[in-house]
C-alpha positions in Angstrom: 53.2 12.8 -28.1 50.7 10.4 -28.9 51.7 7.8 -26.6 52.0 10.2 -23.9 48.9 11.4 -24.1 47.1 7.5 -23.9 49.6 7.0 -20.8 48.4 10.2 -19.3 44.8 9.3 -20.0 45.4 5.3 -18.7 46.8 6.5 -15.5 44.1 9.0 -15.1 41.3 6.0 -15.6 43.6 3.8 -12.9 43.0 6.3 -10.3 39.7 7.4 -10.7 38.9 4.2 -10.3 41.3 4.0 -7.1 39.7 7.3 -6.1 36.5 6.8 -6.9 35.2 4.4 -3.8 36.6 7.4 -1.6 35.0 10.2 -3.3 31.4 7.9 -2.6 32.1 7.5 0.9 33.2 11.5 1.3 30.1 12.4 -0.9 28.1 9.9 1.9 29.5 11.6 4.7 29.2 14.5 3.6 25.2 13.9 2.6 24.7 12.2 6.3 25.9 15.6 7.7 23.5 17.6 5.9 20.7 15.7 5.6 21.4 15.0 9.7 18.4 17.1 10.9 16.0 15.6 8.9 16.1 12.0 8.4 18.7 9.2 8.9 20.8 7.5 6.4 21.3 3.6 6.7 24.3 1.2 7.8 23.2 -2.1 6.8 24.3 -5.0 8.9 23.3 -8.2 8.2 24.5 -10.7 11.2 24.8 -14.0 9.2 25.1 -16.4 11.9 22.3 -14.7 14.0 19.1 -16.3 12.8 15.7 -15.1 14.3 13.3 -17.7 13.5 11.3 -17.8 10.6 10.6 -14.6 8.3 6.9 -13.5 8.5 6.4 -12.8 4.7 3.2 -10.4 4.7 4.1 -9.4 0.9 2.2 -13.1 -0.3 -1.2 -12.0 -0.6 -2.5 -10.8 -3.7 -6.2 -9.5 -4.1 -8.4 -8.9 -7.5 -11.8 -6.7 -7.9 -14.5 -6.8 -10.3 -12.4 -6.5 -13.3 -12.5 -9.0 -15.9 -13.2 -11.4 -12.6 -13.9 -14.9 -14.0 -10.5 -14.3 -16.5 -8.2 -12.4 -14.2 -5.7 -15.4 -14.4 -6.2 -16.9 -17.7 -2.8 -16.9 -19.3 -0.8 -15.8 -15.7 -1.1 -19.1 -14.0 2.9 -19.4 -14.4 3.5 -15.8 -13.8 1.5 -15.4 -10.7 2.8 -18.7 -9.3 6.0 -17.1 -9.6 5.9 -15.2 -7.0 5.0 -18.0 -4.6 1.0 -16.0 -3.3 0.3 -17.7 0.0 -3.5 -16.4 -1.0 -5.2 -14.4 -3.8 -8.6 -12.9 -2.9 -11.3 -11.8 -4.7 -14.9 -10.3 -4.3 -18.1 -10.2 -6.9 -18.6 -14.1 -6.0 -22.6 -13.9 -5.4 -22.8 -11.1 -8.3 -20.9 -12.4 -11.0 -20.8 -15.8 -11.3 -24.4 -17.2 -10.5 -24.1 -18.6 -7.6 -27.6 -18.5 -5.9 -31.1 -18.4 -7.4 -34.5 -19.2 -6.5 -37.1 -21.7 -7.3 -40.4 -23.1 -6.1 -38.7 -24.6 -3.9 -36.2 -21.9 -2.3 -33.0 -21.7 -3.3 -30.7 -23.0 -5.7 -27.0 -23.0 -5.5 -24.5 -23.3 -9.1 -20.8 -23.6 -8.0 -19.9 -24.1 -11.5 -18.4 -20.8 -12.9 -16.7 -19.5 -9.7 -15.3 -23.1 -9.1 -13.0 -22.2 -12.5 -11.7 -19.2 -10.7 -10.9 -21.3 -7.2 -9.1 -24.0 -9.4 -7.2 -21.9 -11.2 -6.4 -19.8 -7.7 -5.4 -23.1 -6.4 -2.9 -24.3 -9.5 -0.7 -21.2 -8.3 0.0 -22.4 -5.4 -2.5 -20.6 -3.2 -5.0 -20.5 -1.1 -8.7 -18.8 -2.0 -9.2 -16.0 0.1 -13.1 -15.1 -0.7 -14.7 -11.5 0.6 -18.6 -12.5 0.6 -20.0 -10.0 -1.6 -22.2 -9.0 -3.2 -26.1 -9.9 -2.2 -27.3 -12.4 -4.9 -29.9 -11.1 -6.7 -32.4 -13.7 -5.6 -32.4 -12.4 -2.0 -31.9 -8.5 -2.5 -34.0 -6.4 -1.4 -33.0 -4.0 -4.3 -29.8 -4.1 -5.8 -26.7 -5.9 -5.2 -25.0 -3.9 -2.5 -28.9 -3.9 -0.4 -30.0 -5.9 2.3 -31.3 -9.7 1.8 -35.3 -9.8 2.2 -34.7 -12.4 4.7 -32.1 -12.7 7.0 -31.7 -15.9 7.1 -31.2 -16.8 3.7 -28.2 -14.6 3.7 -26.8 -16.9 6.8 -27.7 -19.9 4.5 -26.2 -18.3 2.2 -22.7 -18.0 3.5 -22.9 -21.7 5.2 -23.7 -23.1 1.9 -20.5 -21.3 0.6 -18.5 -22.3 3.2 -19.9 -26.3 3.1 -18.8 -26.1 -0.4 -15.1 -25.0 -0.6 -14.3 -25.9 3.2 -16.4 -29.4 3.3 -16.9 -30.9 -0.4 -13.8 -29.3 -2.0 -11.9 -29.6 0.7 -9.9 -26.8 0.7 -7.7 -26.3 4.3 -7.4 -22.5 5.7 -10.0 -21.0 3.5 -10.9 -17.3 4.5 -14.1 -15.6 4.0 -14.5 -12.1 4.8 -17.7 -10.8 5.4 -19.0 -8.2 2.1 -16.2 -5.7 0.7 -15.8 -2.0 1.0 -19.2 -2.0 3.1 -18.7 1.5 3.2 -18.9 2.2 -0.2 -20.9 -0.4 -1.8 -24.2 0.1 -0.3 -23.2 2.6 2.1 -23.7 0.0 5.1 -23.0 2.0 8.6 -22.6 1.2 12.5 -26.2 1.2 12.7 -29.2 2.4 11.1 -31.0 0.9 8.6 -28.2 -0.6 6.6 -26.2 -1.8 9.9 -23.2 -3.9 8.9 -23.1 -5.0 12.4 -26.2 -7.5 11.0 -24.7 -8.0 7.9 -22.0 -10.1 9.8 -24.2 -11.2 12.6 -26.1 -13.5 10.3 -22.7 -14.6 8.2 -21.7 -15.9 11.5 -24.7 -17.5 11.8 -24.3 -19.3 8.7 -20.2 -20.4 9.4 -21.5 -21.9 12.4 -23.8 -23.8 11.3 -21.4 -25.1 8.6 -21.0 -28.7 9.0 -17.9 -31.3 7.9 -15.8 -28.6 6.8 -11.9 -28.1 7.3 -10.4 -25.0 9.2 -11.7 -22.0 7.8 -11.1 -18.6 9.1 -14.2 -15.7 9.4 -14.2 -11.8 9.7 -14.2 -8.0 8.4 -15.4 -5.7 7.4 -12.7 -5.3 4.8 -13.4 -1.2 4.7 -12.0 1.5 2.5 -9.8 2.6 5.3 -9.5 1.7 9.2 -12.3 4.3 10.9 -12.4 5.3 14.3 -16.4 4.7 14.2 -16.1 1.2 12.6 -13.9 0.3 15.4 -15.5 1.3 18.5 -18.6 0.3 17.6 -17.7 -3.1 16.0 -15.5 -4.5 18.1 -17.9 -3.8 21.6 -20.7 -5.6 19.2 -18.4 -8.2 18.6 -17.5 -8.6 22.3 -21.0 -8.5 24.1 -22.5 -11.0 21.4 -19.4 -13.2 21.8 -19.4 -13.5 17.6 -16.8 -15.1 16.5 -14.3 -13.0 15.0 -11.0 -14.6 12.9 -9.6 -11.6 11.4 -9.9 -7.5 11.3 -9.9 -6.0 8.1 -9.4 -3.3 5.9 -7.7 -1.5 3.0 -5.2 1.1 2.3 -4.2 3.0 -0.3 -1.4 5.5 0.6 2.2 7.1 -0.3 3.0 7.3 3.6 4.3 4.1 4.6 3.8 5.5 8.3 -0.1 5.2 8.0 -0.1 1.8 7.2 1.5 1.4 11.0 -0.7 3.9 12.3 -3.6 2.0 11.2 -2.4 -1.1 13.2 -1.8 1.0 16.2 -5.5 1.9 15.9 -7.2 -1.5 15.9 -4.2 -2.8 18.0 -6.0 -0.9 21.2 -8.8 -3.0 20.8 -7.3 -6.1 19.4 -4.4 -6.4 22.1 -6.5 -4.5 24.8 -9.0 -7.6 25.7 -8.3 -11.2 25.8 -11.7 -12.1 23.2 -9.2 -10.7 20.7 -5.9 -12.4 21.4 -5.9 -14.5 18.4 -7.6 -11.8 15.9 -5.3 -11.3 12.8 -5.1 -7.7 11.3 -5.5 -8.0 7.7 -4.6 -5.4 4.7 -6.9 -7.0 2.1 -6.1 -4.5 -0.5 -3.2 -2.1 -1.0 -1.2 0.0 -3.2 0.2 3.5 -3.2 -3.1 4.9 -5.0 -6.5 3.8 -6.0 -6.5 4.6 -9.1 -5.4 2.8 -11.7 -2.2 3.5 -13.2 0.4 6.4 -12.0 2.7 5.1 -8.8 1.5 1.9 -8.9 3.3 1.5 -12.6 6.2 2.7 -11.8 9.6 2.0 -9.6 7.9 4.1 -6.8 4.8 1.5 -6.4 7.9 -1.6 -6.4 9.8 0.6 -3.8 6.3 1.5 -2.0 5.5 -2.2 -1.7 9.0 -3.6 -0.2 8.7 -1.1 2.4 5.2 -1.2 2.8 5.9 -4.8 3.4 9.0 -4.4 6.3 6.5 -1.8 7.8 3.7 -4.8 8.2 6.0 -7.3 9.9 5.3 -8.7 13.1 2.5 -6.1 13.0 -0.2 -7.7 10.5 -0.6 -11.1 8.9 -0.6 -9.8 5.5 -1.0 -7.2 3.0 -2.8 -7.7 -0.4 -1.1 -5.9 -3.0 -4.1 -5.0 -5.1 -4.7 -5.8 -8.1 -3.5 -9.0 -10.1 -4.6 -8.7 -13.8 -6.6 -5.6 -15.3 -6.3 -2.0 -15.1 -4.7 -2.0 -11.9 -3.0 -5.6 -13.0 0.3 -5.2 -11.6 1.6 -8.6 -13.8 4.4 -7.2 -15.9 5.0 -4.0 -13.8 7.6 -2.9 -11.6 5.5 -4.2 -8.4 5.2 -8.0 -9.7 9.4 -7.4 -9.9 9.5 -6.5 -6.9 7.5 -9.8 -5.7 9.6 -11.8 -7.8 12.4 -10.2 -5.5 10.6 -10.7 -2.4 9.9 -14.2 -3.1 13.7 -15.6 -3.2 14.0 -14.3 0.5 14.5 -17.6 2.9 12.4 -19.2 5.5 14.9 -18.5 8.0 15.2 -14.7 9.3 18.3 -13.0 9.8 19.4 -9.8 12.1 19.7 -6.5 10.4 20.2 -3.4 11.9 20.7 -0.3 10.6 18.0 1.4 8.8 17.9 4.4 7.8 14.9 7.3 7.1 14.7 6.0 3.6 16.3 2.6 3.1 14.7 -0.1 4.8 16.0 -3.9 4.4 15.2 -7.7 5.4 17.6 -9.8 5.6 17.1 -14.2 5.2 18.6 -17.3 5.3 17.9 -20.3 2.8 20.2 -23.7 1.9 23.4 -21.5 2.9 22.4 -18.4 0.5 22.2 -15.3 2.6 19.7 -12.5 0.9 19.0 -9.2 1.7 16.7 -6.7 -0.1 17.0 -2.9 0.3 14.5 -0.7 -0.8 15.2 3.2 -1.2 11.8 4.7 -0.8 11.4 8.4 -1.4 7.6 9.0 -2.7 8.7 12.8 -3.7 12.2 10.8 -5.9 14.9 13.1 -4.6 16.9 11.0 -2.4 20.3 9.0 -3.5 22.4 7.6 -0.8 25.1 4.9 -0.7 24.6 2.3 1.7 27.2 0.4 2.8 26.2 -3.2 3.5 27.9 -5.6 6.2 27.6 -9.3 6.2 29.0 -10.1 9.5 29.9 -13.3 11.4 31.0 -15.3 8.1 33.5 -18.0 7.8 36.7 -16.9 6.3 36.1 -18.1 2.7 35.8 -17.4 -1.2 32.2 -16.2 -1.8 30.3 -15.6 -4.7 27.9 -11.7 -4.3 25.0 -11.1 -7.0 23.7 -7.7 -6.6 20.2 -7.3 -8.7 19.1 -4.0 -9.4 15.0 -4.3 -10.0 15.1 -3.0 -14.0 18.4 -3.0 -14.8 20.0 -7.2 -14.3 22.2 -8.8 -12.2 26.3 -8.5 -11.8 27.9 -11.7 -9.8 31.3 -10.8 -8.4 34.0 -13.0 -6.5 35.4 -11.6 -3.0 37.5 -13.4 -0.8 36.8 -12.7 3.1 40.0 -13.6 5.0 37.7 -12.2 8.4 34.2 -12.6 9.5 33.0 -9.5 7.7 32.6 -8.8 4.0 31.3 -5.0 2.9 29.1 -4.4 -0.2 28.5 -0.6 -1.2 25.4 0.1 -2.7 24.4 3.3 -4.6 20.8 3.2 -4.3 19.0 5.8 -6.4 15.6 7.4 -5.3 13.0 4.3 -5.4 15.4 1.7 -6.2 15.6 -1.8 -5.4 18.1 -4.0 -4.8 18.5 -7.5 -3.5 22.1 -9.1 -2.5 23.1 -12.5 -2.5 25.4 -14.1 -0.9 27.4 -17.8 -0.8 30.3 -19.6 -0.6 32.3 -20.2 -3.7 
């Protein structure tokens, strides 16, 4: 009896395993007909032998605030080099560091303390990306989000900074954006007495008049969101003065990954509407699902938020700053440094993929014969599961090796032999999950 009862039971584990990719796919269809009317689910196809040039990766910018400034990366040099930051910005340079003072003679400039930062920026691999706030003390009018007394010192203010990191340090591609959160800090305006429109007429001043420096890049306003105001009143400024203008900026702090895009759309009818602005670059310099401190951005929806944040901003922006690196809002250890970890194996080399769904968004790269692709499920409200079937298609028939890594749980390799040009991979991706596939020949 015994023994028939453990045959009964093996058989029953045999096919349930047999079963069991069917009942996925008939729970699948049977999801894609219900959830038909509102939203789509995906079909991942990943053309391996269709490569699109190289993969704009807008997920490599990394931005830090006032907190704990001068030690943000003390102890994270490895960790943040890790996941390979093209730039890491920060802001407080003129208020925290003691950069500018005054004597009889005028003014005094000490490098020393906000050099330590831009080394240590620069040992992970990246490029200082430096918002030019706030007002030193020695030419405030008031307090350190006020107007200088003189507008000119401000201008020499921002040559002088730009002489030292772009001319004497020597530092190629620097970018210096012009105050941060103008908006907020000091209430500055489009127009007025606080006009922001001066703040970064004299900053130009000053990068012009910059001498023996490398290529640098200038702009703004770097705002707590992208304003209808700001825009139309900025950008016609910017035009009839003929100021030079590198880069739009802004922040954004949002669930919906369909404002980031909307924002772009905004500046986009300026930007792409007159030939002054062909070359302007449209910058996120900080983001994250909210601006406060903890919540999403801890958890698998902030890891999910920024991978799909991230194929939202491609071919559409030249970065996004995931915001911040150490701190309160430090996202070192956290589900959304994972999920740049992730992001950072992807290839040089972009491949074709097709077939996105409402929820799961994917990109798909080539590097040294290792195809990658990383899905994201992104559901801010965490209710929707769906398996996604995954093609690699125009392979050569061969013996490959497929690691699937699930972002907090590991990695499982498995062996398949493709006889055709197509191997399938089914992935059962839970609400806010990530997941990145590799594959290579055996």
């Amino acid at each position: 009896m015994k023994n028939r009862e453990q045959t009964i039971s093996f058989i029953g584990v045999v096919a349930l395993a047999l079963l069991l990719p069917g009942i996925l796919k008939l729970a699948n269809n049977a999801v894609r007909y219900l959830v038909g009317a509102e939203g789509r689910l995906a079909a991942i196809a990943v053309e391996t032998d269709r490569e699109l040039g190289p993969l704009p990766k807008v997920w490599r910018g990394l931005a830090q605030g006032g907190d704990n400034l001068p030690g943000f990366l003390d102890g994270l040099e490895v960790k943040v080099a890790a996941v390979k930051p093209a730039y890491i910005r920060i802001d407080h340079i003129y208020d925290q560091f003691g950069v500018v003072s005054r004597d009889s003679r005028g003014l005094v400039f000490n490098w020393g303390s906000l050099d330590k930062v831009i080394n240590k920026i620069r040992e992970t691999g990246a490029i200082p990306f430096l918002s030019l706030s706030y007002m030193p003390p020695a030419l405030a009018v008031s307090d350190s989000v006020s107007p200088p007394r003189d507008w000119n010192e401000w201008a020499l203010v921002v040559q002088r900074t730009i002489e030292h990191y772009s001319g004497e340090m020597g530092i190629d591609g620097v970018y210096y954006e012009v105050w941060n959160e103008p908006d907020l800090f000091g209430k500055w305006k489009m127009g007025g007495g606080k006009d922001y429109r001066n703040l970064y007429l004299y900053a130009a001043r000053g990068a012009a008049a910059a001498s023996q420096v490398k290529q640098f890049k200038l702009g703004g306003p770097g705002t707590t969101g992208l304003y209808p105001n700001w825009i139309n009143n900025f950008f016609p400024y910017i035009l009839k003065n003929k100021i030079r203008l590198d880069f739009f900026s802004w922040h954004r702090y949002d669930l919906d990954v369909g404002r980031y895009s909307d924002d772009i759309a905004k500046a986009d009818r300026w930007i792409e509407g007159h030939p002054y602005f062909s070359q302007v670059e449209k910058i996120i310099t900080e983001m994250a699902p909210r601006s406060e401190a903890g919540g999403a951005n801890d958890t698998a929806v902030g890891a999910a938020h920024l991978v799909a944040v991230s194929r939202e901003l491609m071919f559409k922006a030249k970065s996004g700053f995931s915001f911040a690196v150490s701190g309160q809002w430090g996202l070192v250890g956290k589900p959304r440094y994972q999920a740049l970890v992730l992001l950072s194996t992807l290839g040089d080399q972009r491949l074709s993929v097709t077939g996105e769904g409402s929820w799961v968004r994917a990109i798909g790269a080539k590097k040294d014969g290792v195809y990658r692709v990383i899905l994201t499920n992104y559901d801010p409200k965490g209710s929707h599961s769906e398996v996604v079937p995954v093609s690699f298609l125009g392979l050569v028939p061969s013996d490959y090796r497929l690691r699937t890594t699930i972002l907090g749980t590991g990695t499982t390799t498995a062996e398949i032999a493709s006889p055709g040009a197509m191997l399938q991979k089914e992935v059962a991706m839970q609400p806010n999950s990530v997941v990145l596939l590799e594959l290579e020949v055996k």
